[in-house]
Amino acid sequence: MISVKNLRHVYRTANGERLALDGINLEIADGEFLAVIGTNGSGKSTLAKHFNALLKPTAGKVYVDGLDTAAEENLWRVREKVGMVFQNPDNEIVAAIVEDDVAFGPENLGIAPEEIRRRVDLALETVGMTGYRNFSPSKLSGGQKQRIAIAGAVAMRTKIIVFDEPTAMLDPQGRREVLATIKKLHAQGLTAVLITHFMEEAAAAERVAVMAAGKILKVGVPREIFSDVAGMKRLGLDVPAAAELAERLRRRGFKLPEGILTAKELAAILKGK
Amino acid sequence: MIDVKNVSHTYAVGTPFEKTALREISFSVSEGEFLAIAGHTGSGKSTLIQIIAGLINLQSGAVEVDGESVSVQTARRKIGIVFQYPEHQLFEETVAKDIAFGPKNFGLAEAEISKRVEEAMKFVGLELSLKDVSPFELSGGQKRRVAIAGILALKPKYLILDEPTAGLDPKARRNLLAEIKKLHRAGMTIIFVSHSMEDIANLASRVAVLAQGKILFDGEPRELFAQEKILDAAGLLPPPVTQLMLELNRAGLSVDAGAITLDEAEREILRQLK
């Protein structure tokens, strides 16, 4: 479990200070799938870096399973619990062969070779890349590379993985692959935190946190968050196409129930009209 | 006009890593056109635009800009290219200096350079008060504008943009797309590389689809989105709105699935329900 209490983060720059996080309170339960959305500069990525102690709070606390991330002696135990996957897989892949890349993290933990073998095999299987184990990562598509980066995190056996815009650089097919992989990992028990600009992806999570100007404005189930079409637009965010279309039809006088999120739901309701 | 004739390109020729990126590509872009190029990662898009911009030497075929080979400097200077994540290329101490870097290298006079810097900043919606600020202190969307302004200050006749909205939030994305539209209306020819079918639907009058180094499709976006086989082969998906309409269709609603924007979808559903 991650627990964030009154977290503030200030970046020091040449021109003075910039407040990036301003009093964040958030709990992420074990096994949860949480999406974090917000405009560029709202503090999403800064928050993500606090989850595995890449940053330390300027004020306030972040606890991972009760471990204070600000305490130097907790650093490695926190990172054994929380893995990260970033936007650009090219910046994360280090080895010339896929399976060497996935093994890189566990090797650094000093784990026995047979155990590494087991972990790598299982991680590649989980992300559906077993067939590519001996490939050079440079031969893979963006979505495949990102799945290798995810396998690297999976092989570390962290109970939580924070995905910081993992699909921003991918084509639609690659985005589908990566989202399906995250859903699968979550179904297997992983705690997943997904930072994204794609509202369709956020809609796949169990809870959505909306950030603006360093604060969490609201947290709720996707249905609740995305039914406020006008509010989301005001924040500079979007809603899934089905939610927006439903809202437009409501404005035209159609009586549609609140909380329509997917094409299937919209279809079922329109069929009854 | 940009004329691409029979262009092929292979990387690492004669090594075990040999890879053919483009196979006999031919097409042309007329003045004032808004052409989108779509295709999945590895389809050859980036190679193609770098060849068009004269950044990769031709192995075979020809690229002509207004009748002149792109290997000639005067032809090459008509083309501006904005790479993916262009903000990674920012390096100067101030916004103004960064934007001025290109024009300076073109050997323009100081007065002309500062005029162009201001024009470019205004065009991309950057406040002139940001001129002396370090580009590294700006937000992601602002940084990207600085990078684009740096290209606009070169006054290219043809502008190539590679995934210009990747990583931007929905609002920054809408703003940037509106600015690109404005550039096009002001007379600039745009080549817009993207895998966002939504952006392509909203902006482009023509789309070329690349897959395995070949052009699979060249025509109107609307026509493309109706061709699931081509989209599939190219690893693309229709815009979310079109996917939604297809879903409504499958669920038994007799709406025309050809809608490619939310406005069209709304009109179509209203037409059906009335």
XYZ file of C-alpha atoms in Angstrom:
547
model
C 0.000 0.000 0.000
C 1.166 3.512 -0.799
C 0.088 6.287 1.451
C 0.779 9.939 0.660
C 0.265 12.543 3.362
C 0.334 16.308 2.782
C 3.066 15.890 0.212
C 4.721 19.041 -1.108
C 7.472 19.155 -3.665
C 9.448 22.236 -4.634
C 11.921 22.247 -7.521
C 14.786 24.688 -7.255
C 15.671 26.323 -10.563
C 17.967 29.126 -11.669
C 15.021 31.520 -11.496
C 13.944 30.544 -8.015
C 11.556 27.906 -6.796
C 8.677 26.143 -8.431
C 5.997 24.395 -6.428
C 5.231 21.141 -8.249
C 3.142 19.318 -5.638
C 0.983 21.221 -3.221
C -0.519 19.173 -0.421
C -1.179 15.745 -1.962
C -3.125 13.162 0.028
C -3.683 9.781 -1.561
C -3.926 6.112 -0.646
C -3.297 3.338 -3.123
C -4.488 -0.036 -1.875
C -2.779 -3.340 -2.611
C -3.998 -4.838 -5.876
C -5.559 -1.613 -7.067
C -5.434 -0.198 -10.612
C -5.259 3.589 -10.350
C -4.979 6.001 -13.281
C -3.609 9.499 -12.806
C -4.588 12.129 -15.350
C -3.897 15.858 -15.600
C -2.414 18.429 -17.952
C 1.315 18.758 -18.651
C 2.912 20.363 -15.626
C 0.122 19.327 -13.243
C 2.586 17.286 -11.186
C 1.749 13.716 -12.299
C 5.284 12.630 -13.077
C 6.678 14.350 -9.992
C 4.168 12.431 -7.894
C 5.103 9.170 -9.622
C 8.772 9.700 -8.775
C 7.861 9.937 -5.102
C 6.312 6.460 -5.140
C 9.701 4.756 -5.429
C 11.846 7.383 -3.771
C 13.390 8.849 -6.906
C 12.400 12.129 -5.267
C 12.111 12.995 -1.597
C 9.328 15.161 -0.192
C 10.070 18.828 0.461
C 7.390 18.474 3.124
C 4.907 15.770 4.045
C 5.386 12.007 3.855
C 5.147 9.109 1.452
C 4.926 5.612 2.924
C 5.236 2.379 0.965
C 3.947 -0.486 3.118
C 4.688 1.719 6.088
C 8.251 2.532 4.968
C 9.041 6.247 4.971
C 10.539 6.989 1.524
C 12.545 9.909 2.933
C 14.626 7.649 5.183
C 17.904 6.696 3.502
C 17.906 3.217 5.077
C 14.526 2.417 3.458
C 15.607 3.285 -0.083
C 16.295 -0.223 -1.374
C 13.369 -1.824 0.395
C 11.055 0.781 -1.166
C 12.485 0.097 -4.615
C 12.090 -3.653 -4.114
C 8.400 -2.952 -3.764
C 7.840 -0.306 -6.434
C 9.024 -0.547 -10.056
C 8.780 2.097 -12.731
C 8.191 2.021 -16.486
C 8.776 5.275 -18.371
C 7.597 6.876 -21.577
C 10.419 6.055 -23.925
C 11.445 2.375 -24.053
C 14.630 3.322 -25.942
C 15.885 5.039 -22.810
C 15.268 1.978 -20.670
C 16.620 -0.872 -22.731
C 20.260 -1.577 -21.952
C 21.174 -4.958 -23.447
C 21.692 -6.177 -27.015
C 19.435 -9.237 -26.597
C 15.882 -9.192 -25.260
C 16.343 -11.778 -22.508
C 19.586 -10.172 -21.302
C 17.706 -6.937 -20.943
C 14.965 -8.519 -18.866
C 17.616 -10.256 -16.719
C 19.525 -7.027 -16.049
C 17.587 -5.998 -12.940
C 17.517 -9.405 -11.197
C 21.228 -9.864 -11.985
C 21.961 -6.659 -10.124
C 20.095 -7.978 -7.135
C 22.572 -10.846 -6.992
C 19.962 -13.527 -7.525
C 21.020 -17.096 -8.380
C 21.204 -17.842 -12.141
C 18.469 -20.556 -12.071
C 16.112 -18.169 -10.327
C 16.925 -15.417 -12.847
C 16.185 -17.868 -15.668
C 12.813 -18.678 -14.116
C 11.928 -15.035 -13.609
C 12.939 -14.001 -17.124
C 10.959 -16.838 -18.686
C 7.881 -16.017 -16.687
C 8.171 -12.263 -17.285
C 8.510 -12.727 -21.047
C 5.564 -15.071 -21.048
C 3.464 -12.606 -19.076
C 4.036 -9.822 -21.602
C 3.640 -12.211 -24.525
C 7.196 -11.829 -25.847
C 8.642 -15.316 -25.314
C 9.111 -15.762 -29.062
C 11.394 -12.743 -29.193
C 13.764 -13.739 -26.389
C 16.825 -13.881 -28.627
C 15.984 -10.830 -30.708
C 17.887 -7.600 -30.647
C 15.576 -4.960 -29.087
C 16.401 -2.671 -32.009
C 14.439 -5.039 -34.263
C 11.238 -4.622 -32.266
C 8.314 -2.261 -32.705
C 7.638 0.453 -30.136
C 4.908 -1.574 -28.443
C 7.131 -4.641 -28.277
C 10.013 -2.629 -26.832
C 7.743 -1.210 -24.186
C 6.547 -4.725 -23.321
C 10.211 -5.723 -22.860
C 10.675 -2.761 -20.529
C 7.596 -3.951 -18.620
C 8.997 -7.496 -18.499
C 12.148 -6.024 -16.947
C 10.030 -4.497 -14.206
C 8.003 -7.713 -13.808
C 11.198 -9.766 -13.388
C 12.038 -7.606 -10.368
C 8.918 -9.024 -8.676
C 7.866 -5.666 -7.311
C 4.303 -5.672 -5.999
C 3.638 -2.225 -7.448
C 4.524 -0.884 -10.894
C 4.154 2.780 -11.770
C 3.694 3.329 -15.515
C 4.553 6.913 -16.440
C 2.895 7.567 -19.822
C 4.023 4.214 -21.215
C 2.038 4.625 -24.432
C 2.786 8.259 -25.318
C 5.229 7.318 -28.066
C 3.408 4.289 -29.420
C 1.167 3.731 -32.407
C -2.440 2.588 -31.806
C -1.595 -1.104 -32.047
C 1.321 -0.692 -29.639
C -0.931 1.199 -27.237
C -3.441 -1.640 -27.264
C -0.723 -4.199 -26.567
C 0.679 -2.259 -23.638
C -2.715 -1.541 -22.071
C -3.699 -5.217 -22.410
C -0.427 -6.160 -20.682
C -1.084 -3.778 -17.786
C -4.624 -5.142 -17.389
C -3.282 -8.699 -17.369
C -0.664 -7.899 -14.723
C -3.320 -6.233 -12.621
C -5.576 -9.277 -12.940
C -2.653 -11.353 -11.641
C -2.492 -9.229 -8.529
C -0.139 -6.377 -9.390
C -0.848 -2.938 -7.992
C -0.777 -0.706 -11.088
C -0.492 3.063 -11.221
C -0.940 4.372 -14.760
C -0.170 7.964 -15.667
C -1.675 8.791 -19.033
C -3.038 11.433 -21.389
C -5.301 8.933 -23.097
C -8.722 9.012 -21.482
C -9.715 5.661 -22.991
C -6.821 4.122 -21.038
C -7.772 5.888 -17.810
C -11.300 4.565 -18.253
C -9.892 1.018 -17.988
C -8.654 1.656 -14.423
C -10.604 1.044 -11.225
C -10.060 4.561 -9.924
C -8.974 7.788 -11.556
C -7.177 10.663 -9.823
C -7.391 14.034 -11.564
C -4.501 16.441 -11.015
C -4.153 20.161 -11.726
C -1.532 22.669 -10.585
C 0.114 20.293 -8.123
C -3.091 19.211 -6.415
C -5.406 16.232 -6.657
C -8.774 17.727 -7.576
C -10.774 14.556 -7.333
C -10.512 10.808 -7.144
C -13.293 8.510 -8.235
C -14.372 5.612 -10.412
C -13.997 6.383 -14.130
C -17.753 6.513 -14.614
C -18.048 9.286 -12.083
C -14.988 11.232 -13.249
C -15.867 11.158 -16.940
C -19.544 11.996 -16.536
C -18.452 15.577 -15.812
C -17.692 16.329 -19.462
C -17.732 20.130 -19.096
C -15.561 20.041 -15.961
C -12.965 17.839 -17.607
C -12.823 20.109 -20.657
C -12.376 23.137 -18.423
C -9.333 21.435 -16.928
C -7.934 20.942 -20.409
C -8.657 17.221 -20.370
C -10.845 15.030 -22.505
C -13.365 12.288 -21.933
C -13.771 9.036 -23.900
C -15.642 9.533 -27.191
C -18.757 7.663 -25.976
C -19.051 9.901 -22.905
C -18.722 13.044 -24.980
C -21.230 11.920 -27.577
C -23.715 10.967 -24.832
C -23.324 14.440 -23.339
C -23.934 16.095 -26.701
C -27.116 14.036 -27.162
C -28.292 15.022 -23.684
C -27.860 18.673 -24.625
C -30.075 17.966 -27.626
C -32.803 16.898 -25.268
C -32.327 13.146 -25.164
C -32.832 11.576 -21.783
C -29.780 9.386 -21.344
C -28.622 8.061 -17.979
C -25.429 9.495 -16.450
C -22.118 7.686 -16.560
C -22.031 6.296 -20.102
C -18.414 5.394 -20.750
C -18.097 2.872 -23.556
C -19.472 2.370 -27.036
C -21.259 -0.793 -25.896
C -23.111 1.063 -23.160
C -24.126 3.867 -25.494
C -25.305 1.345 -28.084
C -27.423 -0.557 -25.556
C -29.133 2.638 -24.428
C -29.701 4.085 -27.893
C -31.203 0.802 -29.051
C -33.960 1.222 -26.523
C -34.870 4.660 -27.947
C 5.755 21.064 -55.377
C 7.712 18.216 -53.819
C 8.223 15.262 -56.103
C 9.316 11.922 -54.703
C 10.283 9.512 -57.464
C 11.105 5.829 -56.969
C 12.886 6.318 -53.693
C 14.295 3.213 -52.015
C 16.461 3.095 -48.944
C 18.328 0.318 -47.171
C 20.196 0.691 -43.910
C 23.472 -1.079 -43.096
C 23.906 -2.478 -46.600
C 26.102 -5.590 -46.713
C 25.972 -6.271 -42.968
C 23.866 -8.810 -41.033
C 21.762 -5.826 -39.899
C 20.753 -4.848 -43.416
C 17.225 -3.512 -43.400
C 15.206 -2.079 -46.225
C 13.191 0.881 -44.963
C 11.675 2.176 -48.222
C 10.782 0.370 -51.428
C 10.278 2.421 -54.596
C 8.190 5.159 -53.094
C 6.646 7.698 -55.459
C 4.239 10.521 -54.692
C 4.061 14.262 -54.846
C 2.880 17.036 -52.578
C 1.353 20.121 -54.201
C 1.754 23.622 -52.908
C -0.771 24.479 -50.203
C -1.626 20.850 -49.552
C -2.066 19.252 -46.103
C -0.775 15.705 -46.393
C -0.753 13.284 -43.491
C 1.604 10.318 -43.444
C 0.480 7.446 -41.235
C 2.015 4.110 -40.403
C 3.112 2.143 -37.350
C 6.534 2.371 -35.722
C 9.099 0.979 -38.138
C 6.982 1.509 -41.250
C 9.546 3.837 -42.812
C 7.898 7.188 -42.025
C 10.918 8.738 -40.355
C 13.289 7.600 -43.084
C 10.958 9.010 -45.714
C 10.672 12.478 -44.190
C 14.399 12.702 -43.582
C 15.004 11.861 -47.221
C 12.461 14.485 -48.304
C 14.190 17.057 -46.118
C 17.563 16.145 -47.601
C 18.932 14.886 -44.291
C 19.624 11.369 -45.576
C 21.465 11.030 -48.861
C 19.567 9.349 -51.640
C 20.566 5.808 -52.526
C 18.186 5.499 -55.441
C 15.399 7.552 -56.937
C 14.994 11.310 -56.753
C 13.452 14.026 -54.592
C 12.759 17.357 -56.250
C 11.605 20.538 -54.574
C 10.061 22.961 -57.064
C 11.934 21.164 -59.813
C 15.314 21.272 -58.118
C 17.077 18.313 -56.459
C 16.895 18.369 -52.679
C 20.669 17.880 -52.577
C 20.972 21.546 -53.616
C 21.014 23.949 -50.675
C 18.414 26.382 -52.068
C 15.959 23.484 -52.439
C 16.734 22.076 -49.018
C 16.198 25.423 -47.342
C 12.604 25.516 -48.506
C 11.860 22.593 -46.217
C 11.521 22.861 -42.449
C 11.359 19.726 -40.332
C 10.135 19.429 -36.759
C 11.247 16.145 -35.250
C 9.469 14.058 -32.644
C 9.939 15.535 -29.198
C 11.668 18.600 -30.689
C 12.005 20.106 -27.211
C 14.850 17.644 -26.611
C 16.857 19.711 -29.058
C 16.534 22.967 -27.147
C 19.943 24.021 -25.901
C 20.307 27.796 -25.716
C 20.236 29.968 -22.604
C 17.138 31.875 -23.588
C 14.037 31.271 -25.661
C 14.954 34.048 -28.109
C 18.477 32.712 -28.654
C 17.165 29.226 -29.257
C 14.698 30.396 -31.880
C 17.380 32.593 -33.477
C 19.835 29.727 -33.884
C 18.598 28.577 -37.308
C 18.205 32.034 -38.897
C 21.692 32.917 -37.623
C 23.115 29.885 -39.392
C 21.376 31.013 -42.549
C 23.516 34.179 -42.219
C 20.636 36.635 -41.840
C 21.139 40.164 -40.494
C 20.519 40.830 -36.772
C 17.483 43.036 -37.378
C 15.870 40.461 -39.629
C 16.607 37.713 -37.096
C 14.960 39.506 -34.188
C 11.965 40.349 -36.372
C 11.604 36.694 -37.296
C 12.010 35.529 -33.698
C 9.153 37.787 -32.593
C 6.922 36.778 -35.487
C 7.540 33.099 -34.832
C 6.836 33.484 -31.108
C 3.579 35.297 -31.805
C 2.582 32.669 -34.294
C 2.943 29.768 -31.905
C 1.285 31.726 -29.097
C 4.317 32.372 -26.896
C 4.254 35.625 -24.945
C 7.118 37.907 -25.943
C 7.925 38.334 -22.249
C 9.275 34.774 -22.330
C 12.082 35.829 -24.688
C 14.781 36.021 -22.013
C 13.590 33.044 -19.994
C 15.515 29.784 -20.127
C 13.594 27.335 -22.334
C 14.208 24.636 -19.737
C 11.948 26.341 -17.242
C 8.900 26.213 -19.478
C 6.119 23.631 -19.449
C 6.196 20.717 -21.886
C 3.721 22.361 -24.259
C 5.606 25.666 -24.197
C 8.964 23.996 -24.829
C 7.529 22.326 -27.869
C 6.309 25.674 -29.146
C 9.769 27.161 -28.758
C 11.185 24.302 -30.807
C 8.553 24.770 -33.514
C 9.091 28.545 -33.516
C 12.769 27.857 -34.203
C 11.782 26.128 -37.431
C 9.142 28.710 -38.388
C 11.754 31.450 -38.033
C 13.457 29.849 -41.042
C 10.281 30.629 -43.041
C 10.101 27.268 -44.790
C 7.739 26.923 -47.704
C 7.150 23.276 -46.817
C 6.841 22.193 -43.206
C 7.244 18.582 -42.070
C 6.023 17.736 -38.558
C 6.830 14.325 -37.058
C 4.286 13.336 -34.386
C 4.011 16.920 -33.152
C 1.406 16.155 -30.475
C 3.012 13.066 -28.885
C 3.122 13.368 -25.108
C 1.053 16.565 -24.939
C -2.069 16.760 -22.805
C -5.430 17.095 -24.599
C -5.576 20.888 -24.280
C -1.988 21.514 -25.391
C -2.685 19.113 -28.234
C -5.776 20.978 -29.380
C -3.926 24.305 -29.204
C -0.970 23.030 -31.186
C -3.232 21.484 -33.823
C -5.084 24.808 -34.138
C -1.757 26.533 -34.759
C -0.758 24.020 -37.401
C -4.120 24.624 -39.068
C -3.398 28.348 -38.965
C -0.022 27.835 -40.646
C -1.719 25.873 -43.356
C -4.336 28.570 -43.883
C -1.532 31.131 -44.097
C -0.328 29.229 -47.148
C 2.255 26.816 -45.811
C 2.368 23.308 -47.267
C 2.187 20.794 -44.424
C 3.383 17.210 -44.232
C 2.057 15.822 -40.978
C 3.348 12.484 -39.704
C 1.069 10.958 -37.115
C -0.509 7.795 -35.856
C -3.388 9.680 -34.338
C -6.193 9.000 -36.778
C -8.258 11.523 -34.875
C -5.805 14.315 -35.647
C -5.578 13.191 -39.246
C -9.376 13.166 -39.542
C -9.602 16.684 -38.166
C -6.811 18.227 -40.223
C -5.695 16.502 -43.362
C -7.337 16.434 -46.762
C -5.121 13.586 -47.882
C -3.389 10.734 -46.119
C -0.662 8.368 -47.304
C -0.319 5.115 -45.369
C 3.069 3.464 -45.163
C 3.684 -0.164 -44.274
C 6.817 -2.223 -44.825
C 8.366 0.610 -46.762
C 5.557 0.906 -49.301
C 2.592 3.208 -49.733
C -0.501 1.080 -49.088
C -3.008 3.867 -49.487
C -3.063 7.439 -50.782
C -6.373 9.281 -50.610
C -8.936 10.968 -48.385
C -8.941 10.098 -44.660
C -12.646 9.253 -44.859
C -11.994 6.630 -47.517
C -9.156 5.171 -45.463
C -11.177 4.724 -42.289
C -13.729 2.657 -44.183
C -11.033 0.192 -45.257
C -10.440 -2.028 -42.267
C -8.130 -4.353 -44.196
C -5.676 -1.592 -45.016
C -5.804 -0.198 -41.481
C -5.157 -3.668 -40.128
C -2.251 -4.314 -42.454
C -0.740 -0.962 -41.476
C -1.242 -1.539 -37.734
C -3.578 1.445 -37.459
C -7.022 1.942 -35.988
C -9.777 4.311 -37.141
C -10.366 7.409 -34.945
C -12.201 6.714 -31.647
C -15.381 8.290 -33.047
C -15.380 5.989 -36.063
C -14.704 2.991 -33.796
C -17.664 4.083 -31.711
C -19.953 4.323 -34.737
C -18.801 0.901 -35.956
C -19.650 -0.475 -32.518
C -23.138 1.102 -32.645
C -23.512 -0.465 -36.047
C -22.541 -3.899 -34.789
C -25.030 -3.500 -31.940
C -27.764 -3.208 -34.530
C -28.232 0.554 -34.820
C -28.460 1.515 -38.445
C -26.137 4.518 -38.260
C -23.719 5.262 -41.058
C -20.298 4.405 -39.616
C -18.556 6.873 -41.919
C -18.491 9.683 -39.351
C -14.928 10.779 -38.651
C -15.520 13.696 -36.257
C -17.726 14.093 -33.187
C -19.863 16.681 -35.018
C -20.579 14.246 -37.814
C -21.343 11.437 -35.371
C -23.766 13.633 -33.444
C -25.593 14.670 -36.630
C -25.815 11.069 -37.818
C -27.242 9.757 -34.542
C -29.757 12.607 -34.372
C -30.812 11.830 -37.927
C -31.402 8.196 -36.962
C -33.236 8.879 -33.736
C -35.616 11.505 -35.075
